[in-house]
PDB file of C-alpha atoms in Angstrom:
ATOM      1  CA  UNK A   8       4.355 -88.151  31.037  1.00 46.00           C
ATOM      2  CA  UNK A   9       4.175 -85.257  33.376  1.00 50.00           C
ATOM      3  CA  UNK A  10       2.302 -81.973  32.465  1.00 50.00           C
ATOM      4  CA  UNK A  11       4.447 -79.108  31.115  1.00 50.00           C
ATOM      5  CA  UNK A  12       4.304 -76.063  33.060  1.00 51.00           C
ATOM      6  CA  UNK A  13       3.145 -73.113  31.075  1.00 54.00           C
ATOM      7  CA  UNK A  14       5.592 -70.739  29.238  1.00 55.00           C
ATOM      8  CA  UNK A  15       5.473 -67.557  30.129  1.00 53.00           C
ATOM      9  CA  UNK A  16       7.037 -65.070  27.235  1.00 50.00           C
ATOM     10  CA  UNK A  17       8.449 -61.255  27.594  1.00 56.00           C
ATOM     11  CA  UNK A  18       6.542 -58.395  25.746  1.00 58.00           C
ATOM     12  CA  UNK A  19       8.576 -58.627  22.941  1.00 61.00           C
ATOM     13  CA  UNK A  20       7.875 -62.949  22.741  1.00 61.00           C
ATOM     14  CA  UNK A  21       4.339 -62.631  22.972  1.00 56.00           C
ATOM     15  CA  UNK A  22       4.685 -59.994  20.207  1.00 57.00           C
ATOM     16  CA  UNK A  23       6.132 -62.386  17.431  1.00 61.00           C
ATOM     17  CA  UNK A  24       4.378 -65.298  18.359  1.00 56.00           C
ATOM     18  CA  UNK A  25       1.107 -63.698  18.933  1.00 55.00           C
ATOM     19  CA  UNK A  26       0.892 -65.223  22.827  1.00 54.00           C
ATOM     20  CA  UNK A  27      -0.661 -63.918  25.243  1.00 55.00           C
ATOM     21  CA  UNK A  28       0.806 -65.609  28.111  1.00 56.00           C
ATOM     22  CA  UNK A  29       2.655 -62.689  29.582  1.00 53.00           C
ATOM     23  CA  UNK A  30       4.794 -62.303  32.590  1.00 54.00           C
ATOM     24  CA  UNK A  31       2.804 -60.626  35.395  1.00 53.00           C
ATOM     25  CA  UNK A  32       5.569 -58.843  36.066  1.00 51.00           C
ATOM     26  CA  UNK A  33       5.813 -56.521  32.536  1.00 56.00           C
ATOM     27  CA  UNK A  34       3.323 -54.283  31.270  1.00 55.00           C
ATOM     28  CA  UNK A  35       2.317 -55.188  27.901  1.00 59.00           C
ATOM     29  CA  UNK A  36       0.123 -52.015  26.166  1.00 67.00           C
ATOM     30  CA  UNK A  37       0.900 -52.923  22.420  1.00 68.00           C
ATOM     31  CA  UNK A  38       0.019 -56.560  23.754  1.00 67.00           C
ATOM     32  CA  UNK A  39      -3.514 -55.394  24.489  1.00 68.00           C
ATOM     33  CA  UNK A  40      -3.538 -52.460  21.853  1.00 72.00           C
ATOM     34  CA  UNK A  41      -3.723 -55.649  18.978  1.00 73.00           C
ATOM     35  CA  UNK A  42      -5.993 -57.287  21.159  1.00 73.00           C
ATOM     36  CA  UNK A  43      -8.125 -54.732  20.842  1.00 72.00           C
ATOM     37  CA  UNK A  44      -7.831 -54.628  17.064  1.00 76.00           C
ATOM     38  CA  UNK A  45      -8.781 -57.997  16.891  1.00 79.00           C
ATOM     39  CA  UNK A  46     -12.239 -57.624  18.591  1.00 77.00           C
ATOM     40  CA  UNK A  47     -15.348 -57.142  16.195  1.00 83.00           C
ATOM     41  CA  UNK A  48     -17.162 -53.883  16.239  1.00 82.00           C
ATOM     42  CA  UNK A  49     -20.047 -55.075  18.138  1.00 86.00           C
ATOM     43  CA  UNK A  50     -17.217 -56.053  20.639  1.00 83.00           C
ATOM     44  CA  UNK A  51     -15.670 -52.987  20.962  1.00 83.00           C
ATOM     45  CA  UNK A  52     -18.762 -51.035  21.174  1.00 87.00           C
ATOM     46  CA  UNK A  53     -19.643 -53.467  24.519  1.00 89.00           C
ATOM     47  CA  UNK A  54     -16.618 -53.000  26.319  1.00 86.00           C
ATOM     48  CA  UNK A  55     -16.244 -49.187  25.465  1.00 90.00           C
ATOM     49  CA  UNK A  56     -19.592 -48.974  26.741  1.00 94.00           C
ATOM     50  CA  UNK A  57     -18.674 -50.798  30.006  1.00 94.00           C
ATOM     51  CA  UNK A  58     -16.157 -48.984  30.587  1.00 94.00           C
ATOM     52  CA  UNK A  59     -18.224 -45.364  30.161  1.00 96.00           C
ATOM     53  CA  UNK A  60     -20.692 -46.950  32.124  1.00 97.00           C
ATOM     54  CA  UNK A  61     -18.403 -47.416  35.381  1.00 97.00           C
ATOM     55  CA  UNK A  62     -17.156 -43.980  34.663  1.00 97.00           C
ATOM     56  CA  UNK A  63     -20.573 -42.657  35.031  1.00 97.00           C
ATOM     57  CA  UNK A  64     -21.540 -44.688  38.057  1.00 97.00           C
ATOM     58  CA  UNK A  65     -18.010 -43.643  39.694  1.00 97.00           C
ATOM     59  CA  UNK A  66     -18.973 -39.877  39.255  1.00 97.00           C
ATOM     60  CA  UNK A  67     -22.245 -39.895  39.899  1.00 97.00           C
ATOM     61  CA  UNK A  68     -21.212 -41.844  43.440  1.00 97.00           C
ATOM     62  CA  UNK A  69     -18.844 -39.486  44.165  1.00 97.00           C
ATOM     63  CA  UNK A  70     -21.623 -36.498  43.793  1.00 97.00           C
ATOM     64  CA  UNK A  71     -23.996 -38.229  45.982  1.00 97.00           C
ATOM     65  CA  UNK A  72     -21.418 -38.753  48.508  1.00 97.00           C
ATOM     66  CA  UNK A  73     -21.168 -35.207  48.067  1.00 97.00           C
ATOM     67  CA  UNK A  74     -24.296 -33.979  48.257  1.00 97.00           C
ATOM     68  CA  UNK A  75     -25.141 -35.833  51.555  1.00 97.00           C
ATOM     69  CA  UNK A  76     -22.343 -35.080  53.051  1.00 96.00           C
ATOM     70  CA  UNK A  77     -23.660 -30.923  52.189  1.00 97.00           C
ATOM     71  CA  UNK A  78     -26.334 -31.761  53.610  1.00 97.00           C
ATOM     72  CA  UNK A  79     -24.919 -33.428  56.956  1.00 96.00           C
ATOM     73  CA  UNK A  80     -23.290 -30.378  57.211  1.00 96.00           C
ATOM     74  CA  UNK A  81     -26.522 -27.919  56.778  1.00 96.00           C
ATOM     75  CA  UNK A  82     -28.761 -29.862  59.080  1.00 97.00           C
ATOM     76  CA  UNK A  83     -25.876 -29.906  61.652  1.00 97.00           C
ATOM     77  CA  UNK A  84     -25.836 -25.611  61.014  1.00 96.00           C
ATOM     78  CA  UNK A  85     -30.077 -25.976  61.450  1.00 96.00           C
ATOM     79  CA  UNK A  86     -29.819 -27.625  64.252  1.00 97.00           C
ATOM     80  CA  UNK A  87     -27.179 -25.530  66.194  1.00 96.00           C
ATOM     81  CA  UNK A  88     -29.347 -22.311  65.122  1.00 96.00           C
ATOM     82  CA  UNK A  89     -32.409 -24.273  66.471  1.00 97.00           C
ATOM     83  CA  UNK A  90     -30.875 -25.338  69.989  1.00 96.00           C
ATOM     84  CA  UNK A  91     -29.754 -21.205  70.054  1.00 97.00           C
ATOM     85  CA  UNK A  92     -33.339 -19.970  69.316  1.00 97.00           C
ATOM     86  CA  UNK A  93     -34.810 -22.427  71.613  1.00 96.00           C
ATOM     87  CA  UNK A  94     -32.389 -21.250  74.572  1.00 96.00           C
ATOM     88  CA  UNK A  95     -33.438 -17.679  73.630  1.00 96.00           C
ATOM     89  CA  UNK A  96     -36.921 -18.423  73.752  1.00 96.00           C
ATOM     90  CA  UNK A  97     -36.781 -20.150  77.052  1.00 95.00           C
ATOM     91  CA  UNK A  98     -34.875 -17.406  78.561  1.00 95.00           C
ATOM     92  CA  UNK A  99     -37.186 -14.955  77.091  1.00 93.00           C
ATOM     93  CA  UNK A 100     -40.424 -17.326  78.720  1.00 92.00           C
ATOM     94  CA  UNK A 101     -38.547 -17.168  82.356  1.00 91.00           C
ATOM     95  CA  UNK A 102     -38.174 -12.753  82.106  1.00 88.00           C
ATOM     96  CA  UNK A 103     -41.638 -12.431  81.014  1.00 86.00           C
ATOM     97  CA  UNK A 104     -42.367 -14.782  84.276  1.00 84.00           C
ATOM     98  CA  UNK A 105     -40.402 -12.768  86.427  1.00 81.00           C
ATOM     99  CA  UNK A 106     -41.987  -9.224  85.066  1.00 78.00           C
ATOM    100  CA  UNK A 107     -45.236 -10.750  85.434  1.00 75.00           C
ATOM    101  CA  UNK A 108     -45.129 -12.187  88.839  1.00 74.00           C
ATOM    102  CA  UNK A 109     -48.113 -10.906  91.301  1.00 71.00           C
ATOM    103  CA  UNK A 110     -45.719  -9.398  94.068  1.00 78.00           C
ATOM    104  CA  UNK A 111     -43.892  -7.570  91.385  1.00 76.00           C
ATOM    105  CA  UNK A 112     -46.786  -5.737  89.724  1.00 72.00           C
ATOM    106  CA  UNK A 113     -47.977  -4.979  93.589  1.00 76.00           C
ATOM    107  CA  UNK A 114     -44.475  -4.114  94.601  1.00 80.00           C
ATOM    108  CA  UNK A 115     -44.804  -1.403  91.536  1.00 78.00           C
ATOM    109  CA  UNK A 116     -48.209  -0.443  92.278  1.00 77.00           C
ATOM    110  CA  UNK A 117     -47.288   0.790  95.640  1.00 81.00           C
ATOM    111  CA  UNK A 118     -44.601   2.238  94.689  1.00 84.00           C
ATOM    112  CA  UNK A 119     -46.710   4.473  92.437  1.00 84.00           C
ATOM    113  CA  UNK A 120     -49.239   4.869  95.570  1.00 81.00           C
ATOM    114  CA  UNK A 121     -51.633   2.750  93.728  1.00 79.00           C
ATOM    115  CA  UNK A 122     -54.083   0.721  95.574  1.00 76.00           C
ATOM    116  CA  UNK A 123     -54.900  -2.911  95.118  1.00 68.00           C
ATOM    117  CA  UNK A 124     -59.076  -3.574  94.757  1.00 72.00           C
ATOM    118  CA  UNK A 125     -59.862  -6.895  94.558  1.00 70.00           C
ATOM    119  CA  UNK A 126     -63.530  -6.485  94.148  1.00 75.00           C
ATOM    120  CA  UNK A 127     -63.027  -4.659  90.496  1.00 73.00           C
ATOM    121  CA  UNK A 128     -61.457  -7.673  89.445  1.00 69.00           C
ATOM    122  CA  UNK A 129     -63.118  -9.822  86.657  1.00 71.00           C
ATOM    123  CA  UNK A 130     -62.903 -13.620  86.616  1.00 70.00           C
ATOM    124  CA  UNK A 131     -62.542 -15.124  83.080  1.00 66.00           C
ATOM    125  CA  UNK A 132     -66.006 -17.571  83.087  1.00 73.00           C
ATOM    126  CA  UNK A 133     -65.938 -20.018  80.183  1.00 67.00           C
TER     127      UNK A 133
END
């Protein structure tokens, strides 16, 4: 004897005859509403408590992914206002070179008539 192939029922089939064996096709919410009747508190409790539980772990993943992505964005800001103050800086290093140079202050002492005496000139001495 061959084995029977299962019998798949519409909505309304697996209604009357209390089956479960529903086309995958149909959509069967007072199917699984009396399912759900028939569970025991301690049952329902479980899977209601599953079910907040992925809720909470969907939402909370959501507002990390969030929050780091905030914060990709800040440290990208930081480090664009870094790279601009370190530009500025270096700039600001390479005038303070150029005002500073020897034949600039001497170029400006003689233009004042100043004279240049080496021998009142101090040596730093550790």
């Amino acid at each position: 004897m061959a084995a029977q192939p299962k019998e798949y029922f519409d909505i309304e089939t697996a209604a009357k005859k209390d089956s479960y064996l529903i086309d995958t096709e149909t959509l069967a919410p007072e199917v699984l509403a009396s399912k759900f009747k028939k569970f025991s508190g301690v049952e329902k409790v479980f899977y209601l408590t599953m079910v907040v539980a992925a809720l909470v772990l969907a939402v909370g993943l959501l507002y990390v992914k969030t929050k780091t992505l905030e914060v990709q964005g800040n440290t990208m800001d930081l480090r664009t206002k870094i790279s601009q103050e370190t530009t500025r800086k270096s700039e600001y290093d390479q005038q303070i070179l150029d005002l500073t140079s020897g034949n600039r202050v001497l170029d400006a002492a003689n233009k004042a008539s100043l004279k240049a005496n080496p021998s009142n000139v101090l040596k730093a001495t550790k």
